[in-house]
Amino acid sequence: EPEVTQTPSHQVTQMGQEVILRCVPISNHLYFYWYRQILGQKVEFLVSFYNNEISEKSEIFDDQFSVERPDGSNFTLKIRSTKLEDSAMYFCASRGSGELFFGEGSRLTVL
Amino acid sequence: GIQVEQSPPDLILQEGANSTLRCNFSDSVNNLQWFHQNPWGQLINLFYIPSGTKQNGRLSATTVATERYSLLYISSSQTTDSGVYFCAPYSSASKIIFGSGTRLSIRP
């Protein structure tokens, strides 16, 4: 069964460093999303991407964040100059015309 | 933007019990999903349900879009049903917002 894959599964970084989280959405899906979940809290929408551009973004998705689809298969989330409060699980998701499918997440720990 | 409320926030049940989880949303939606987040953090698709009722084994879901709510029923609960249940209404194709979840604990 097709699935969304994310790497790395866990990343530890120092405050102020740049981080890139990678996702391979399900092939032939058209919509791509990033969500964040701080430990014990709800799943928060960050950004959606369609037709090679951002469709919507939340107030969380400020200038510190960027997304890119560098080739036909990868979808990346870049966090510039990480802060302690960026520590969270980051989920990538994709959908075609139907339901949303999630990857297993990338846990980011900022020290 | 759309507001999503789930109730109850926490639920503790004995194995074998039945439960109903509710999701209210403030705006019209054109679709809705229910997810189960297991104790390992994975988000598992349960239902993709814009309206009506669907059943999958011991679980079923009903969405009444005109009244802006959806219900998730779990019957004969098992310990493996423990975790957090999220609803996610589609306010648009590009913005899918999660509720705050119902944390379900099933005791053996």
Short mmCIF file of C-alpha atoms in Angstrom, two decimals, chain B residues 43-83:
data_model
loop_
_atom_site.label_atom_id
_atom_site.label_comp_id
_atom_site.label_asym_id
_atom_site.label_seq_id
_atom_site.Cartn_x
_atom_site.Cartn_y
_atom_site.Cartn_z
CA LEU B 43 -2.04 9.00 12.84
CA ILE B 44 -4.28 6.26 11.52
CA ASN B 45 -7.12 7.01 9.11
CA LEU B 46 -10.46 5.82 10.43
CA PHE B 47 -13.12 7.46 8.32
CA TYR B 48 -13.40 9.91 5.45
CA ILE B 49 -17.00 10.99 5.79
CA PRO B 50 -18.58 14.18 4.38
CA SER B 51 -22.08 13.11 5.34
CA GLY B 52 -24.10 10.07 6.31
CA THR B 53 -22.93 7.00 8.18
CA LYS B 54 -20.08 4.58 7.57
CA GLN B 55 -19.13 1.46 9.46
CA ASN B 56 -15.87 -0.43 9.75
CA GLY B 57 -16.01 -3.34 12.15
CA ARG B 58 -16.62 -2.12 15.68
CA LEU B 59 -16.31 1.51 14.64
CA SER B 60 -18.82 3.67 12.87
CA ALA B 61 -19.11 7.38 12.14
CA THR B 62 -21.94 9.72 11.31
CA THR B 63 -21.61 13.23 9.93
CA VAL B 64 -24.53 15.66 9.80
CA ALA B 65 -22.97 18.45 7.82
CA THR B 66 -26.08 20.65 7.88
CA GLU B 67 -25.94 20.66 11.69
CA ARG B 68 -22.15 20.88 11.79
CA TYR B 69 -21.26 17.83 13.80
CA SER B 70 -19.87 14.36 13.47
CA LEU B 71 -19.96 11.39 15.84
CA LEU B 72 -17.61 8.45 16.20
CA TYR B 73 -18.97 5.29 17.82
CA ILE B 74 -16.75 2.63 19.28
CA SER B 75 -18.44 -0.57 20.38
CA SER B 76 -17.08 -3.41 22.50
CA SER B 77 -13.90 -1.43 23.12
CA GLN B 78 -10.53 -3.15 23.40
CA THR B 79 -7.29 -1.99 25.01
CA THR B 80 -5.86 -1.43 21.53
CA ASP B 81 -8.48 1.29 21.01
CA SER B 82 -6.64 3.48 23.52
CA GLY B 83 -5.12 6.66 22.19
#
